[in-house]
Short mmCIF file of C-alpha atoms in Angstrom, two decimals:
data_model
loop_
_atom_site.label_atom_id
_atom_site.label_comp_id
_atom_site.label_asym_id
_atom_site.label_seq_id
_atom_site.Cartn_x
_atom_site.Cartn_y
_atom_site.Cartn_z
CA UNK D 1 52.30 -43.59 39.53
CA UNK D 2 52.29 -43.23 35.65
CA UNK D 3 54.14 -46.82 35.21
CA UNK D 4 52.33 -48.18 37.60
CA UNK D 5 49.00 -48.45 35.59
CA UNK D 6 47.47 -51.80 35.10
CA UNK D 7 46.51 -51.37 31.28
CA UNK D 8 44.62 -54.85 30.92
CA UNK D 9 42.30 -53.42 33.87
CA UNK D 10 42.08 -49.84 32.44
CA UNK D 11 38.48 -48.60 32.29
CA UNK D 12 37.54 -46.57 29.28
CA UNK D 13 37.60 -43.25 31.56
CA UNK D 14 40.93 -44.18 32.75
CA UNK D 15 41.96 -44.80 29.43
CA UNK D 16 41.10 -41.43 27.96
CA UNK D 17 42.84 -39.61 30.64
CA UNK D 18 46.07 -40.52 29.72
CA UNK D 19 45.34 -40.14 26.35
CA UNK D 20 44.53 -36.62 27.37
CA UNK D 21 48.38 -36.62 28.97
CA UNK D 22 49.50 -38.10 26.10
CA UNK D 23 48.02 -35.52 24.36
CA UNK D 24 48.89 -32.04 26.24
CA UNK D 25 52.74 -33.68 26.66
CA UNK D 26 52.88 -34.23 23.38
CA UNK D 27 51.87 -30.33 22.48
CA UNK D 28 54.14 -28.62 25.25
CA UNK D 29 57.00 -30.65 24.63
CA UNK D 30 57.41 -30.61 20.97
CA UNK D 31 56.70 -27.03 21.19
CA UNK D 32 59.35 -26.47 23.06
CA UNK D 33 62.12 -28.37 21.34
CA UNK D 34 60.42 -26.34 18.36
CA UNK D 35 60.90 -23.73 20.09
CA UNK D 36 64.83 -24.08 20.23
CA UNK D 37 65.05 -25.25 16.58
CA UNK D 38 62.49 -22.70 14.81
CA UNK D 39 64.61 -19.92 16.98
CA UNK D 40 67.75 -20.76 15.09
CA UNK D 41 66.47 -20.70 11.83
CA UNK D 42 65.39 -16.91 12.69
CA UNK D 43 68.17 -15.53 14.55
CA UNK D 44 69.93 -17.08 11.28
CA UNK D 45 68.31 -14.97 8.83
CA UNK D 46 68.22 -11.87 10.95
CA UNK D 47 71.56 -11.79 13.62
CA UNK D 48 73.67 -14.60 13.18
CA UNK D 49 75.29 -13.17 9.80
CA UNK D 50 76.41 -10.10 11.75
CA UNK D 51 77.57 -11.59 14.66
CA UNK D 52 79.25 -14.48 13.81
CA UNK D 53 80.56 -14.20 9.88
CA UNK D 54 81.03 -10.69 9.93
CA UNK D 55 83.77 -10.98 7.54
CA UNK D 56 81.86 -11.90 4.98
CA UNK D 57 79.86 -9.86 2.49
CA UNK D 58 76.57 -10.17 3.35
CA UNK D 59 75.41 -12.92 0.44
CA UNK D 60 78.12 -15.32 1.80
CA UNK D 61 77.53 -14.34 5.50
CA UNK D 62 73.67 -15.74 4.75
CA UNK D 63 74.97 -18.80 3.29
CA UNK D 64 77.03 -19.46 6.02
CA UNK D 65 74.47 -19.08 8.45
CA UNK D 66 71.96 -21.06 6.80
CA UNK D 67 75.11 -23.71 6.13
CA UNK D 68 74.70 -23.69 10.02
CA UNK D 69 71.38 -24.15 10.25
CA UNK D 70 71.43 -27.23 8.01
CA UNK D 71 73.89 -28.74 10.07
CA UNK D 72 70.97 -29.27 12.13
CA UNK D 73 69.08 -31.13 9.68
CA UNK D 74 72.20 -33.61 9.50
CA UNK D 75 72.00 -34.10 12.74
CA UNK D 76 68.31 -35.21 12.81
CA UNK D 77 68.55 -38.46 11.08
CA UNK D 78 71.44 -39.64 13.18
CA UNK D 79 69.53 -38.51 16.25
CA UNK D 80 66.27 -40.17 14.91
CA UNK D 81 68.47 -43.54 14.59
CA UNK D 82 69.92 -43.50 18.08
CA UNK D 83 66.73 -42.57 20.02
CA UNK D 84 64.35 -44.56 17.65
CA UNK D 85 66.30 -47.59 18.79
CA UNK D 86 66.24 -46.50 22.71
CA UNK D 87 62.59 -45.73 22.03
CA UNK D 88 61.74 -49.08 20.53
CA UNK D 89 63.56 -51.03 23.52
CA UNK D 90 63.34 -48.99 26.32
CA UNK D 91 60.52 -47.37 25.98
CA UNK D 92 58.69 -43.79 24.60
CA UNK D 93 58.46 -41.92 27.68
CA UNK D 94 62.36 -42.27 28.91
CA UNK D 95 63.53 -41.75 25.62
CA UNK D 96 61.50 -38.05 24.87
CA UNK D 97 62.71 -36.88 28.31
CA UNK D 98 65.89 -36.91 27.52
CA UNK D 99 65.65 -35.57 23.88
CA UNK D 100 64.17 -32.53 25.76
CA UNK D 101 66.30 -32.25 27.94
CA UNK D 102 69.29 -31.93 25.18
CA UNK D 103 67.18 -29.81 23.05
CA UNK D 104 66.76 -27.16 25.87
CA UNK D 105 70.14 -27.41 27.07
CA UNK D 106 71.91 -26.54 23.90
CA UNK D 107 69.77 -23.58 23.02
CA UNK D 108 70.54 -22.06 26.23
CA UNK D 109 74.51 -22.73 25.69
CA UNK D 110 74.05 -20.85 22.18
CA UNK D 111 72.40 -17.84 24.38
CA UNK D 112 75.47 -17.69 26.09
CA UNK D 113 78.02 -18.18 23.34
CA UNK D 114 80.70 -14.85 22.48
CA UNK D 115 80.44 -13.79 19.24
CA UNK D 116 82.95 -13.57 16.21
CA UNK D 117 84.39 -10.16 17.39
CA UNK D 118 85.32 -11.50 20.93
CA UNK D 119 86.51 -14.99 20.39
CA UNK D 120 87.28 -15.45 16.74
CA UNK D 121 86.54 -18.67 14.67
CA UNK D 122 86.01 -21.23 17.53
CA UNK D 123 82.73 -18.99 18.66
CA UNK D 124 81.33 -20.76 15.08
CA UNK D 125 82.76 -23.75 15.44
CA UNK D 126 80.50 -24.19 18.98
CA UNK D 127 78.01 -22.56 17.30
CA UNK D 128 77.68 -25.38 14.50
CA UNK D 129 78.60 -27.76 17.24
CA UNK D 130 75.35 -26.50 19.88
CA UNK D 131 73.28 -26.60 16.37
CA UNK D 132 73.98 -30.39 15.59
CA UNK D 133 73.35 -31.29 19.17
CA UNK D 134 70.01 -29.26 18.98
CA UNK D 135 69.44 -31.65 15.20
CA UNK D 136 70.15 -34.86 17.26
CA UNK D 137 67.51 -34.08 20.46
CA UNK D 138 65.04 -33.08 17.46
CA UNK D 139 65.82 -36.31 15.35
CA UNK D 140 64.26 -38.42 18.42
CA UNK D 141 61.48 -35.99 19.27
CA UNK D 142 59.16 -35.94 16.90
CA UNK D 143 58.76 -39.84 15.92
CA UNK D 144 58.74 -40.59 19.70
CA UNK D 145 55.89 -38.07 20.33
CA UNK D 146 53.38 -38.98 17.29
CA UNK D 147 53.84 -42.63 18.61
CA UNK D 148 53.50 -42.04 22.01
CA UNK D 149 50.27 -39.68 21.04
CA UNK D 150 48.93 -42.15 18.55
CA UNK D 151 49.42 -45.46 20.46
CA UNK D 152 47.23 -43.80 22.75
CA UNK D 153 44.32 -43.10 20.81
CA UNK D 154 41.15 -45.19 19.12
CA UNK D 155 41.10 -46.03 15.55
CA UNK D 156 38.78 -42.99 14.79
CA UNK D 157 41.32 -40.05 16.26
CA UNK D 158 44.55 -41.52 15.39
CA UNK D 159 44.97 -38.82 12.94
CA UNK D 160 43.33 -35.72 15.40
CA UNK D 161 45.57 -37.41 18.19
CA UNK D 162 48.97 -37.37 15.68
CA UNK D 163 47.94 -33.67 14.89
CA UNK D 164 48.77 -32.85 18.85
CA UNK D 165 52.30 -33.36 18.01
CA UNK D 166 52.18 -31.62 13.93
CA UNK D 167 50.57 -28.37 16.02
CA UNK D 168 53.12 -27.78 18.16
CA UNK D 169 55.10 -27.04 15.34
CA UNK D 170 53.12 -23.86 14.29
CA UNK D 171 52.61 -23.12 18.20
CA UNK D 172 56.59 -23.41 18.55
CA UNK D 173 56.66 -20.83 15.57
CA UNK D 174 54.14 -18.34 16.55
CA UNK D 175 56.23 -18.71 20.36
CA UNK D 176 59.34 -18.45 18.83
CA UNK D 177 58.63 -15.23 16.70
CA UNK D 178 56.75 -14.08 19.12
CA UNK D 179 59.51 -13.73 21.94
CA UNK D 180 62.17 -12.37 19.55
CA UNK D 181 59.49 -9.72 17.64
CA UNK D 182 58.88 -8.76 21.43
CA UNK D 183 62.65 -8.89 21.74
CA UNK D 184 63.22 -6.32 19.32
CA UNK D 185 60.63 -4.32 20.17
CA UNK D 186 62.05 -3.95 24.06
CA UNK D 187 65.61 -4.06 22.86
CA UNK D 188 65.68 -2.02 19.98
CA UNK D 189 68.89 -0.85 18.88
CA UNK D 190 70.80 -3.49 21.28
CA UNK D 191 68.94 -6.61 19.82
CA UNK D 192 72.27 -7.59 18.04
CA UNK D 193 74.55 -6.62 21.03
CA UNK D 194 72.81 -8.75 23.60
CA UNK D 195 68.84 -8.84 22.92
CA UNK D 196 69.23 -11.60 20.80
CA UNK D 197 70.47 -13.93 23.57
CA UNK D 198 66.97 -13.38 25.48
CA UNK D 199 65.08 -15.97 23.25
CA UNK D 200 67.63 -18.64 23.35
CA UNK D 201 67.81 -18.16 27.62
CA UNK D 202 64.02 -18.56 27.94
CA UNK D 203 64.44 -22.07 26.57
CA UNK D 204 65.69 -23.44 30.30
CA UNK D 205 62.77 -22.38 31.55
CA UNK D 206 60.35 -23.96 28.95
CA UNK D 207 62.07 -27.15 29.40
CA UNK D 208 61.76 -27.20 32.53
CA UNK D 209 58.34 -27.12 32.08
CA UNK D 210 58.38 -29.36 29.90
CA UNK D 211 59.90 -31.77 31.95
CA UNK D 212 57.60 -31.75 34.31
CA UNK D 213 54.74 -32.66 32.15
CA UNK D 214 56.38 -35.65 30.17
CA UNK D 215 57.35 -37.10 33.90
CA UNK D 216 53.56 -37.86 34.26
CA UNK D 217 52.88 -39.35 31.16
CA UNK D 218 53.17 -43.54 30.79
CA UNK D 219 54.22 -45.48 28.01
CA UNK D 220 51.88 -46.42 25.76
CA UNK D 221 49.46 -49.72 26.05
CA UNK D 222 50.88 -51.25 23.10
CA UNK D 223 55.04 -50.67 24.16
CA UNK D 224 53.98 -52.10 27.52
CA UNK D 225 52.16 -55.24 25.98
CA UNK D 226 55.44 -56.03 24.00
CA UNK D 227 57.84 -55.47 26.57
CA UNK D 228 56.07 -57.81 29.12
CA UNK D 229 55.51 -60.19 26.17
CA UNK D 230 59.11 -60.06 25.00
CA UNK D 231 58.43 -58.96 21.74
CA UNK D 232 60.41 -56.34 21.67
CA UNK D 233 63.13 -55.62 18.52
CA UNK D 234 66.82 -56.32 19.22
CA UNK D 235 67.90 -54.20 16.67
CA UNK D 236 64.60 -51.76 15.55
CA UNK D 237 67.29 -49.76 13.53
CA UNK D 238 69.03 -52.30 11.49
CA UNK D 239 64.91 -54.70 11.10
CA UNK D 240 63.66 -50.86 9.38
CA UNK D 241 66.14 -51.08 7.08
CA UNK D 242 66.12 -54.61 6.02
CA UNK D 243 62.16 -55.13 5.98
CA UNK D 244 60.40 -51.81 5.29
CA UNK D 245 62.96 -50.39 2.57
CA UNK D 246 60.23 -49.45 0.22
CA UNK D 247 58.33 -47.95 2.86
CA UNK D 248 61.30 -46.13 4.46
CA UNK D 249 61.72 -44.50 1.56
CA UNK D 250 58.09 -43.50 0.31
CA UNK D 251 57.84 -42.10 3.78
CA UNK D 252 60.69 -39.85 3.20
CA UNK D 253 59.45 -38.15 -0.04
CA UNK D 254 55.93 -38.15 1.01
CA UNK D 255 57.48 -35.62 4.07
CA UNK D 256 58.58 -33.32 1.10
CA UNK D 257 55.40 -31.82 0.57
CA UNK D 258 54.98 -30.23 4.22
CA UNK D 259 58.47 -29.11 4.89
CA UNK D 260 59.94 -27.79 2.25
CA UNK D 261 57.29 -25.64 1.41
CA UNK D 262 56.98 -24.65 5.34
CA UNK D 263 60.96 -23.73 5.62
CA UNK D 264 60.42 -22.04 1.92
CA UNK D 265 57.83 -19.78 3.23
CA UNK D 266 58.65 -19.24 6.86
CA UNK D 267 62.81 -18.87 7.57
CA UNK D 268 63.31 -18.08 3.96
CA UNK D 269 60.68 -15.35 3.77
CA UNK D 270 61.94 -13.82 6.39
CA UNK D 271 65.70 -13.75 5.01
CA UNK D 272 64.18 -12.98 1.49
CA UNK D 273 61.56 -10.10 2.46
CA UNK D 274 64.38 -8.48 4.99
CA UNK D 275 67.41 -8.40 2.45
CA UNK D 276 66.44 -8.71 -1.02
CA UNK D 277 62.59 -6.75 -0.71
CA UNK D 278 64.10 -4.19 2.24
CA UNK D 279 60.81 -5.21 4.23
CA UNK D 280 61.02 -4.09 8.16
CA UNK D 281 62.00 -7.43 10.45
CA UNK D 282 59.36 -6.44 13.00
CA UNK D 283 56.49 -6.38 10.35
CA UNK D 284 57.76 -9.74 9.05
CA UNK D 285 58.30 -11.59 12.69
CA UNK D 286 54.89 -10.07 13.44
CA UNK D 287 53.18 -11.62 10.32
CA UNK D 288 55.10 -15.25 11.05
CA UNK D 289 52.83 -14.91 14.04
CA UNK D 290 49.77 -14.86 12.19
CA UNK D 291 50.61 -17.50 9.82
CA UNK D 292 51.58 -20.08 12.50
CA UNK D 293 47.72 -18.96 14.46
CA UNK D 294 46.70 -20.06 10.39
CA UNK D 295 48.69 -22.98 10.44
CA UNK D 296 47.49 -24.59 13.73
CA UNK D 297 43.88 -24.48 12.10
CA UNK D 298 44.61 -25.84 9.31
CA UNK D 299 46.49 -28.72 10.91
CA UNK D 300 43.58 -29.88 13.40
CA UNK D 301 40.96 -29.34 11.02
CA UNK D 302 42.79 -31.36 8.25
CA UNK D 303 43.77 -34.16 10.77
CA UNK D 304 39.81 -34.40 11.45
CA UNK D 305 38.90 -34.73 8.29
CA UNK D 306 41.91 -37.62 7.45
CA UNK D 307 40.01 -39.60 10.69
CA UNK D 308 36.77 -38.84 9.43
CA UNK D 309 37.32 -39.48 5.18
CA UNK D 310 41.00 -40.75 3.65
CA UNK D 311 44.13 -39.18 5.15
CA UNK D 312 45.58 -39.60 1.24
CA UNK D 313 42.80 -37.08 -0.27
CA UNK D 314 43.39 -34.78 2.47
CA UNK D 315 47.09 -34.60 1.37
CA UNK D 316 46.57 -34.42 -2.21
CA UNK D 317 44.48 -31.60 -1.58
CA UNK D 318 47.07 -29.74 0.52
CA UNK D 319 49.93 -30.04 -2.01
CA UNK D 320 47.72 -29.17 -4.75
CA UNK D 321 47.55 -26.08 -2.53
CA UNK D 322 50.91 -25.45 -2.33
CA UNK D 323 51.52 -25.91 -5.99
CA UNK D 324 48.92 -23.51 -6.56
CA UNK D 325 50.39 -20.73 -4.86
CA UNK D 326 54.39 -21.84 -5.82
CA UNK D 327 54.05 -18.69 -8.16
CA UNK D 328 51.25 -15.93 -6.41
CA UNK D 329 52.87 -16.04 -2.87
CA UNK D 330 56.46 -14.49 -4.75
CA UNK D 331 54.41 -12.18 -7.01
CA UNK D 332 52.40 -10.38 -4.07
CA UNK D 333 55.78 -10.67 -1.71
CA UNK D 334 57.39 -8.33 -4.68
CA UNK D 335 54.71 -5.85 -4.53
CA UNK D 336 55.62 -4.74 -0.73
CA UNK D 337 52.15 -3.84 -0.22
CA UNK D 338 51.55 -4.91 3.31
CA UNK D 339 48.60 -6.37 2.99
CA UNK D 340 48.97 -8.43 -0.11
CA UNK D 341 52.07 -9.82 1.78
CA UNK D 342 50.20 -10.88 4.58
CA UNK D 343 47.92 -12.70 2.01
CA UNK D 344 50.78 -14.34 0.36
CA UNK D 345 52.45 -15.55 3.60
CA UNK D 346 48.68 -16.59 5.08
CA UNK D 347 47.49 -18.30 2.33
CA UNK D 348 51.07 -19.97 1.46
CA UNK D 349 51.14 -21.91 4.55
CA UNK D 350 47.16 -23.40 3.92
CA UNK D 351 48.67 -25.97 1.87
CA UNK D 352 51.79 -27.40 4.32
CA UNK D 353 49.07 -27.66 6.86
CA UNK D 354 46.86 -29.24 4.89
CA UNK D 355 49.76 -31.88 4.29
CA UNK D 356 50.81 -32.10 8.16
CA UNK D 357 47.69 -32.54 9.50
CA UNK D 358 47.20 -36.61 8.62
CA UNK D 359 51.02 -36.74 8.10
CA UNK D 360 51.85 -37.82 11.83
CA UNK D 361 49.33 -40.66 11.70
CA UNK D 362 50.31 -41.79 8.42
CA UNK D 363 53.69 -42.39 9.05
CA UNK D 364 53.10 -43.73 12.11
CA UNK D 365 50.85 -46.61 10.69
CA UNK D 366 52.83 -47.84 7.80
CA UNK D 367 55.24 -49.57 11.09
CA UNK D 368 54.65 -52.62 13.20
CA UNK D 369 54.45 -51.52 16.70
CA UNK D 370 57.84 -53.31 17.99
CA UNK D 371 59.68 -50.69 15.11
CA UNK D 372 57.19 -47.72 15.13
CA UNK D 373 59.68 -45.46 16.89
CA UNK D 374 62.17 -46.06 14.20
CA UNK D 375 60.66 -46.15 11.44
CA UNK D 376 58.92 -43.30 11.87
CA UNK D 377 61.35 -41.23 13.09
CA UNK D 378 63.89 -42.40 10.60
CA UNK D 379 61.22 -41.66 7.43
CA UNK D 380 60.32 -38.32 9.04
CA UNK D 381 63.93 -37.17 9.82
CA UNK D 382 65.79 -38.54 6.93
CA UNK D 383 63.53 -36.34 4.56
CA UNK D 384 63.88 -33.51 7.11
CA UNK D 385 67.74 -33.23 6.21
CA UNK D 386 66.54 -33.08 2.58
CA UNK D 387 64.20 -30.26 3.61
CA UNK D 388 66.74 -28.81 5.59
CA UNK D 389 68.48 -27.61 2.35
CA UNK D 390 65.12 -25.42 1.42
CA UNK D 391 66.73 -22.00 2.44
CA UNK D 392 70.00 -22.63 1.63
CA UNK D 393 69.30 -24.05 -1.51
CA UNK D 394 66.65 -20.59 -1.89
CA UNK D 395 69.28 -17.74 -1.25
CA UNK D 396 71.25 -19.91 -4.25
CA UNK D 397 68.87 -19.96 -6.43
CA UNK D 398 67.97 -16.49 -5.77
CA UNK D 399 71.24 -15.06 -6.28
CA UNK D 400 72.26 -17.13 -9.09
CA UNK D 401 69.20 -16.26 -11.07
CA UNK D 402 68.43 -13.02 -9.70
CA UNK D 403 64.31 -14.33 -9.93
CA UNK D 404 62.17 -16.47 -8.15
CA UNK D 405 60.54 -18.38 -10.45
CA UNK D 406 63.24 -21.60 -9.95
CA UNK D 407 62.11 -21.02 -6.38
CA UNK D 408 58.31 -21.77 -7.40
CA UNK D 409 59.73 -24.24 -9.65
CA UNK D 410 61.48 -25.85 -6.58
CA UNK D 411 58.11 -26.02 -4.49
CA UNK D 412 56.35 -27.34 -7.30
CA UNK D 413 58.66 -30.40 -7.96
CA UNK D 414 58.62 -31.31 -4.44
CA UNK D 415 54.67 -31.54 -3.86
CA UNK D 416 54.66 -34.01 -7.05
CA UNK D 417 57.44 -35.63 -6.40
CA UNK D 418 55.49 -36.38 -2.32
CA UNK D 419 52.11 -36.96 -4.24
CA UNK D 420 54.02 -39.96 -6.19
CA UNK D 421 55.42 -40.66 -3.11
CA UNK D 422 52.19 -41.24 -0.85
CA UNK D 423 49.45 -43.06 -3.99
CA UNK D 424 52.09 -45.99 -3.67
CA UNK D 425 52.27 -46.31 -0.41
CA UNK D 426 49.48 -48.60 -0.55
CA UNK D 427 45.70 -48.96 0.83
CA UNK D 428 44.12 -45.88 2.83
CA UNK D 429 46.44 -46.16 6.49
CA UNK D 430 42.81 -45.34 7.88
CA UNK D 431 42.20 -48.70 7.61
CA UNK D 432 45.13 -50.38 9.00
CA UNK D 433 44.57 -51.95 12.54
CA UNK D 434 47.72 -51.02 14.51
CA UNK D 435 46.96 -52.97 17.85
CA UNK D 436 47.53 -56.07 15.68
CA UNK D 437 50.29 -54.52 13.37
CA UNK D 438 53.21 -56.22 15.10
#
């Protein structure tokens, strides 16, 4: 059995393997809470408008929905906080289990869920209510699987090994858009009567999938060393807070630079070329496909290079990216030439990959092992809810301005603001030694 393993006796071979584990649960489970979250954030820009603020003219209908979608993002912090602190003292494995589990669970209750014209205002009340509960399982998902991944890996692939969880992001994505383009295609015309709920049913079965893997996976060498030493924090919440302020809070702008720019030109791209460009919603579904396939190679190949050189050049280079594009990727969208906005959205995303691929690791080793679950996923999720704003905050800007330029503007800002953010966090985290960090 998984918890059975005698670490001190572990032979190199043995020690890969679960590595390896550590590794492919790391992928199929994040990409399946993903899954669930990136889902929402479509079916918000293309069906939940309709179905569930129909009453509303359609500018205020999309602000509602994304409103709803960024109740998720207020969710994640609270969720990172509760299961950072299970994580921390019970252990990593236990701990992502069940944030699958509620992750999987809630998307399939939204599947089921009656819409505005059958039930009235409480269908989105337990809409918002199934979208925090999705927020809180992906608050404790992400920390606990870039620790789990990294505690299991050598110096030299700490950032490649982090990277297994920052992929399953784009893989989540390209699944995600994926099933519903299909969706549309096979439903057609009764996509918004009842072939949007397909997507959200599927999730059962991924989880259960999912479930399966992450059962076979042990805690990490390090979590185990602590707990059979005693070592472990009383309170790993309330000791993040008190000792690693500074860092908390470096961590959570640094984060700015990846996901803001990734929600600006994924969910809102696809809200912004369907109702203000009159682009077709299979064409644009169909090209979020090829930018997560972009995405993933950016992410692995960055994350090599951050083991390899300085994870901090690496992410200067990928927000200079970003900022780079901030004003091209609008000005090719507004063409509506299909192929120049496959460029834009393609080459847009080159720079939030960039920025994700050493991200996971980096986080990970600004913490002492006894808080690592914490603090990471308290930096990470605390500067998702900030992120979480990006297509609300878009359609706003968009409407109130009738241009895109604050937009760019926006994107901009943020990548300097994470640059700042990550040249004070302190020497290269390449070189920090995290068996002896707590």
């Amino acid at each position: 059995m998984a918890n059975e393993l005698n670490y001190d006796n572990m032979t190199e071979e043995q020690r890969k393997k679960q590595a390896k584990k550590a590794a492919l649960a790391s992928i199929v489970g994040t990409s399946i809470e993903w899954y669930d979250f990136f889902l929402y954030g479509t079916m918000a820009a293309l069906v939940f408008p309709k179905l569930f603020f129909p009453e509303s003219d359609p500018y205020i209908g999309l602000i509602q929905s994304f409103a709803t979608m960024f109740i998720g993002f207020l969710a994640r912090p609270l969720g990172a906080a509760f299961f950072g602190s299970y994580g921390d003292r019970i252990g990593r494995k236990a701990t992502l289990v069940t944030t699958l589990l509620l992750m999987g669970i809630s998307s399939t209750l939204i599947g089921l869920l009656p819409t505005y014209e059958n039930a009235g205002i409480i269908v989105s009340i337990l809409l918002v209510f199934l979208r925090f509960c999705q927020g809180f399982g992906a608050g404790g998902e992400w920390g606990g699987s870039v620790v789990l991944s990294v505690e299991w890996s050598s110096k030299k692939s700490r950032g490649l090994m982090g990277s297994m969880t920052q992929i399953a992001s784009p893989i989540a994505l390209l699944l995600s858009s994926g099933v519903v383009s299909l969706t549309i295609f096979l439903t057609g015309d009764n996509f918004y009567t009842w072939g949007w709920r397909i997507p959200f049913l599927i999730s059962i079965v991924l989880v259960m999938i999912g479930f399966i893997i992450r059962r076979g996976v042990a805690d990490s060498p390090q979590f185990t060393k602590m707990k059979k030493e005693n070592r472990l924090a009383n309170k790993p919440v309330i000791e993040v807070f008190k000792k690693y302020p500074k860092v908390l809070l470096l961590v959570i702008l640094s984060s700015l630079a990846q996901g803001i720019p990734f929600y600006v030109f994924t969910t809102f791209a696809i809200s912004y070329g369907t109702e203000y460009l009159q682009l077709d919603k299979q064409f644009l579904t169909n090209t979020i496909l090829l930018v997560a396939i972009v995405e993933i190679i950016v992410i692995l190949y960055a994350a090599h290079l951050s083991d390899k050189y300085n994870r901090k050049v690496v992410f200067y280079i990928g927000s200079l990216l970003t900022i780079l594009v901030a004003f091209p990727f609008f000005w090719l969208m507004d063409t509506k030439i299909t192929v120049l906005v496959v460029v834009a959205m393609c080459v847009s995303i080159l720079g939030a990959g960039a920025v994700y691929g050493p991200l996971a690791a980096m986080i990970a080793e600004c913490f002492p092992a006894n808080l690592r679950y914490s603090g990471t996923s308290l930096g990470y999720q605390l500067s998702a809810a900030i992120q979480g704003l990006s297509p609300l905050l878009c359609v706003y800007l968009l409407n109130t301005f009738s241009s895109s330029v604050p937009i760019s503007i926006y994107l901009i800002v943020a990548c300097l603001i994470s640059i700042v953010a990550v040249s004070m966090l302190g020497k290269n985290t390449n070189q920090i030694d995290m068996d002896k960090a707590s």
